[in-house]
Amino acid sequence: MKYRLSILMLIVLALTTLSGCGYNQIQANEEEVFAAWGNLEATLQRRGDLIPNLVSTVKGYAAHEQETLTGVIEARAKATSITLSPEMLSDPAAMKQFQAAQGELSSWLSKLMMIQEQYPNLKADTHFTALMHELEGTENRINVARQRYNEIVKIFNTSIRTFPNSLTNSLLLNLERKEFFEADAAARVLPTVDFGQGS
């Protein structure tokens, strides 16, 4: 009887210790990272799906803007071909490559959006306008999804580095820190605004 009581006490003590060690919380945080990444990928895919329709619409109005249209198509192909599995979110090189491809696509899309200023008829085209609204909305969703992903990554990274979770992680889980989704280097450069007074 005494032996059973001591075993029962050990089990209760072990369960109490494990509930305070962060084991479940760390794993729940990692699942949140994976979910946030999935949402970000879905939003990026939505942008990729919109681009062919937008390019087709622009082609009719701006046939001589072939370089921009080709750049958008190639950047989209590159951006949609690079995928990161949840396991790769801890790999800085893979994340950098993914972000570079997405940044290149954003750059070409910016050039494509500037074309509308040169073609008044294009701006008046209802199909083009609808696609532009969709694309702008998608870009906003991408921004929100990036921010959400980075918030979740911060929570996860903090959870595996603070005591007692750090001890639990190093002894039981060995989960690696996840990489943040960083801004494209081109986004850090402020655009030059010239109202014709520069010369």
Short mmCIF file of C-alpha atoms in Angstrom, two decimals:
data_model
loop_
_atom_site.label_atom_id
_atom_site.label_comp_id
_atom_site.label_asym_id
_atom_site.label_seq_id
_atom_site.Cartn_x
_atom_site.Cartn_y
_atom_site.Cartn_z
CA MET A 1 0.00 0.00 0.00
CA LYS A 2 2.81 2.36 0.91
CA TYR A 3 4.59 1.48 -2.36
CA ARG A 4 1.47 2.33 -4.39
CA LEU A 5 1.05 5.62 -2.59
CA SER A 6 4.65 6.61 -3.29
CA ILE A 7 4.27 5.70 -6.99
CA LEU A 8 1.05 7.72 -7.15
CA MET A 9 2.80 10.68 -5.53
CA LEU A 10 5.66 10.39 -8.04
CA ILE A 11 3.18 10.38 -10.93
CA VAL A 12 1.39 13.44 -9.55
CA LEU A 13 4.74 15.19 -9.00
CA ALA A 14 5.87 14.33 -12.54
CA LEU A 15 2.62 15.59 -14.06
CA THR A 16 2.81 18.80 -12.04
CA THR A 17 6.42 19.35 -13.09
CA LEU A 18 5.69 18.64 -16.75
CA SER A 19 2.70 20.98 -16.80
CA GLY A 20 4.92 23.86 -15.67
CA CYS A 21 7.88 23.10 -17.93
CA GLY A 22 6.31 24.51 -21.10
CA TYR A 23 6.48 21.29 -23.12
CA ASN A 24 2.96 21.62 -24.49
CA GLN A 25 3.17 25.39 -24.85
CA ILE A 26 6.36 25.22 -26.91
CA GLN A 27 4.77 22.75 -29.30
CA ALA A 28 1.58 24.80 -29.49
CA ASN A 29 3.69 27.88 -30.32
CA GLU A 30 5.49 25.98 -33.07
CA GLU A 31 2.16 24.90 -34.54
CA GLU A 32 1.10 28.56 -34.54
CA VAL A 33 4.26 29.39 -36.52
CA PHE A 34 3.40 26.70 -39.08
CA ALA A 35 -0.21 27.94 -39.33
CA ALA A 36 0.90 31.56 -39.77
CA TRP A 37 3.37 30.46 -42.45
CA GLY A 38 0.62 28.52 -44.23
CA ASN A 39 -1.59 31.62 -44.22
CA LEU A 40 1.25 33.73 -45.62
CA GLU A 41 1.93 31.18 -48.37
CA ALA A 42 -1.78 31.08 -49.27
CA THR A 43 -1.84 34.86 -49.61
CA LEU A 44 1.31 34.84 -51.74
CA GLN A 45 -0.30 32.15 -53.92
CA ARG A 46 -3.38 34.36 -54.35
CA ARG A 47 -1.11 37.10 -55.69
CA GLY A 48 0.53 34.61 -58.04
CA ASP A 49 -2.87 33.54 -59.34
CA LEU A 50 -3.94 37.12 -60.09
CA ILE A 51 -0.84 38.04 -62.08
CA PRO A 52 -1.56 36.14 -65.35
CA ASN A 53 -4.95 37.88 -65.70
CA LEU A 54 -3.40 41.27 -64.99
CA VAL A 55 -0.59 40.70 -67.50
CA SER A 56 -3.06 39.59 -70.18
CA THR A 57 -5.14 42.72 -69.68
CA VAL A 58 -2.12 45.03 -69.86
CA LYS A 59 -0.77 43.32 -73.01
CA GLY A 60 -3.64 44.65 -75.08
CA TYR A 61 -2.88 48.26 -74.16
CA ALA A 62 0.86 48.28 -73.70
CA ALA A 63 2.29 45.85 -76.22
CA HIS A 64 5.65 47.66 -76.30
CA GLU A 65 6.07 47.28 -72.52
CA GLN A 66 7.24 43.73 -73.19
CA GLU A 67 10.25 43.92 -70.86
CA THR A 68 8.07 44.68 -67.85
CA LEU A 69 5.48 42.06 -68.77
CA THR A 70 8.19 39.44 -69.31
CA GLY A 71 9.84 40.43 -66.02
CA VAL A 72 6.57 40.01 -64.13
CA ILE A 73 5.91 36.61 -65.69
CA GLU A 74 9.43 35.33 -64.99
CA ALA A 75 9.46 36.71 -61.43
CA ARG A 76 6.09 35.09 -60.76
CA ALA A 77 7.38 31.75 -62.05
CA LYS A 78 10.45 32.01 -59.85
CA ALA A 79 8.49 33.13 -56.78
CA THR A 80 5.92 30.35 -57.08
CA SER A 81 8.58 27.69 -57.69
CA ILE A 82 10.39 28.36 -54.41
CA THR A 83 8.57 26.86 -51.46
CA LEU A 84 9.60 26.41 -47.86
CA SER A 85 8.46 23.47 -45.79
CA PRO A 86 7.79 24.09 -42.09
CA GLU A 87 11.10 22.39 -41.30
CA MET A 88 12.95 24.96 -43.44
CA LEU A 89 11.67 27.94 -41.41
CA SER A 90 14.77 27.59 -39.23
CA ASP A 91 17.13 27.80 -42.23
CA PRO A 92 18.31 31.41 -42.78
CA ALA A 93 19.62 30.71 -46.29
CA ALA A 94 16.36 29.13 -47.48
CA MET A 95 14.33 31.98 -45.97
CA LYS A 96 16.60 34.55 -47.63
CA GLN A 97 16.20 32.85 -51.04
CA PHE A 98 12.41 32.74 -50.63
CA GLN A 99 12.25 36.39 -49.60
CA ALA A 100 14.50 37.45 -52.49
CA ALA A 101 12.18 35.79 -55.02
CA GLN A 102 9.12 37.43 -53.45
CA GLY A 103 10.91 40.79 -53.38
CA GLU A 104 11.80 40.53 -57.06
CA LEU A 105 8.16 39.83 -57.90
CA SER A 106 7.05 42.84 -55.84
CA SER A 107 9.55 45.02 -57.69
CA TRP A 108 8.27 43.95 -61.11
CA LEU A 109 4.67 44.41 -59.97
CA SER A 110 5.49 47.98 -58.97
CA LYS A 111 6.78 48.61 -62.49
CA LEU A 112 3.64 47.06 -63.94
CA MET A 113 1.46 49.30 -61.79
CA MET A 114 3.34 52.37 -63.05
CA ILE A 115 2.37 51.47 -66.63
CA GLN A 116 -1.22 52.43 -65.90
CA GLU A 117 -0.16 56.07 -65.54
CA GLN A 118 1.11 56.04 -69.12
CA TYR A 119 -2.08 54.58 -70.60
CA PRO A 120 -5.29 56.45 -69.71
CA ASN A 121 -7.40 53.90 -71.58
CA LEU A 122 -5.90 51.15 -69.46
CA LYS A 123 -6.89 53.01 -66.28
CA ALA A 124 -10.45 53.22 -67.62
CA ASP A 125 -10.66 49.49 -68.41
CA THR A 126 -13.02 47.96 -65.83
CA HIS A 127 -11.33 44.54 -65.97
CA PHE A 128 -7.92 46.12 -65.32
CA THR A 129 -9.33 48.27 -62.52
CA ALA A 130 -10.93 45.25 -60.85
CA LEU A 131 -7.68 43.29 -61.11
CA MET A 132 -5.70 46.22 -59.68
CA HIS A 133 -8.09 46.42 -56.72
CA GLU A 134 -7.71 42.67 -56.18
CA LEU A 135 -3.93 42.95 -56.37
CA GLU A 136 -3.80 45.94 -53.99
CA GLY A 137 -6.04 44.08 -51.53
CA THR A 138 -3.81 41.03 -51.83
CA GLU A 139 -0.68 43.10 -51.19
CA ASN A 140 -2.34 44.41 -48.01
CA ARG A 141 -3.20 40.85 -46.98
CA ILE A 142 0.39 39.80 -47.61
CA ASN A 143 1.61 42.60 -45.37
CA VAL A 144 -0.79 41.58 -42.58
CA ALA A 145 0.17 37.91 -42.97
CA ARG A 146 3.89 38.79 -42.79
CA GLN A 147 3.32 40.81 -39.62
CA ARG A 148 1.24 38.01 -38.08
CA TYR A 149 3.90 35.44 -38.97
CA ASN A 150 6.66 37.57 -37.43
CA GLU A 151 4.61 38.08 -34.23
CA ILE A 152 4.11 34.32 -33.90
CA VAL A 153 7.80 33.64 -34.62
CA LYS A 154 8.74 36.11 -31.88
CA ILE A 155 6.48 34.31 -29.40
CA PHE A 156 7.90 30.93 -30.40
CA ASN A 157 11.54 32.06 -30.31
CA THR A 158 11.01 33.66 -26.91
CA SER A 159 9.29 30.54 -25.60
CA ILE A 160 12.24 28.27 -26.41
CA ARG A 161 14.81 30.69 -24.99
CA THR A 162 13.25 31.56 -21.61
CA PHE A 163 13.50 29.46 -18.46
CA PRO A 164 12.10 26.84 -17.74
CA ASN A 165 11.04 26.29 -21.37
CA SER A 166 14.64 26.57 -22.56
CA LEU A 167 15.53 23.64 -20.33
CA THR A 168 12.59 21.61 -21.63
CA ASN A 169 13.52 22.43 -25.21
CA SER A 170 17.18 21.53 -24.80
CA LEU A 171 16.43 18.26 -22.97
CA LEU A 172 13.31 17.02 -24.75
CA LEU A 173 12.41 18.85 -27.96
CA ASN A 174 15.55 20.41 -29.48
CA LEU A 175 13.48 22.79 -31.61
CA GLU A 176 15.40 25.45 -33.51
CA ARG A 177 14.72 29.16 -33.63
CA LYS A 178 12.52 30.18 -36.61
CA GLU A 179 13.53 32.90 -39.08
CA PHE A 180 11.61 36.16 -39.40
CA PHE A 181 10.21 37.31 -42.72
CA GLU A 182 12.30 40.41 -43.37
CA ALA A 183 11.63 43.34 -45.64
CA ASP A 184 13.13 43.23 -49.10
CA ALA A 185 16.32 45.29 -49.30
CA ALA A 186 14.75 47.47 -52.00
CA ALA A 187 11.91 48.34 -49.62
CA ARG A 188 14.40 50.05 -47.30
CA VAL A 189 15.35 52.61 -49.96
CA LEU A 190 13.14 55.67 -49.89
CA PRO A 191 11.77 56.66 -53.30
CA THR A 192 12.94 59.94 -54.78
CA VAL A 193 10.14 62.43 -55.35
CA ASP A 194 10.88 65.07 -57.97
CA PHE A 195 8.33 67.72 -58.83
CA GLY A 196 10.46 69.08 -61.68
CA GLN A 197 12.42 71.43 -59.44
CA GLY A 198 15.56 69.33 -59.34
CA SER A 199 17.15 70.73 -62.50
#
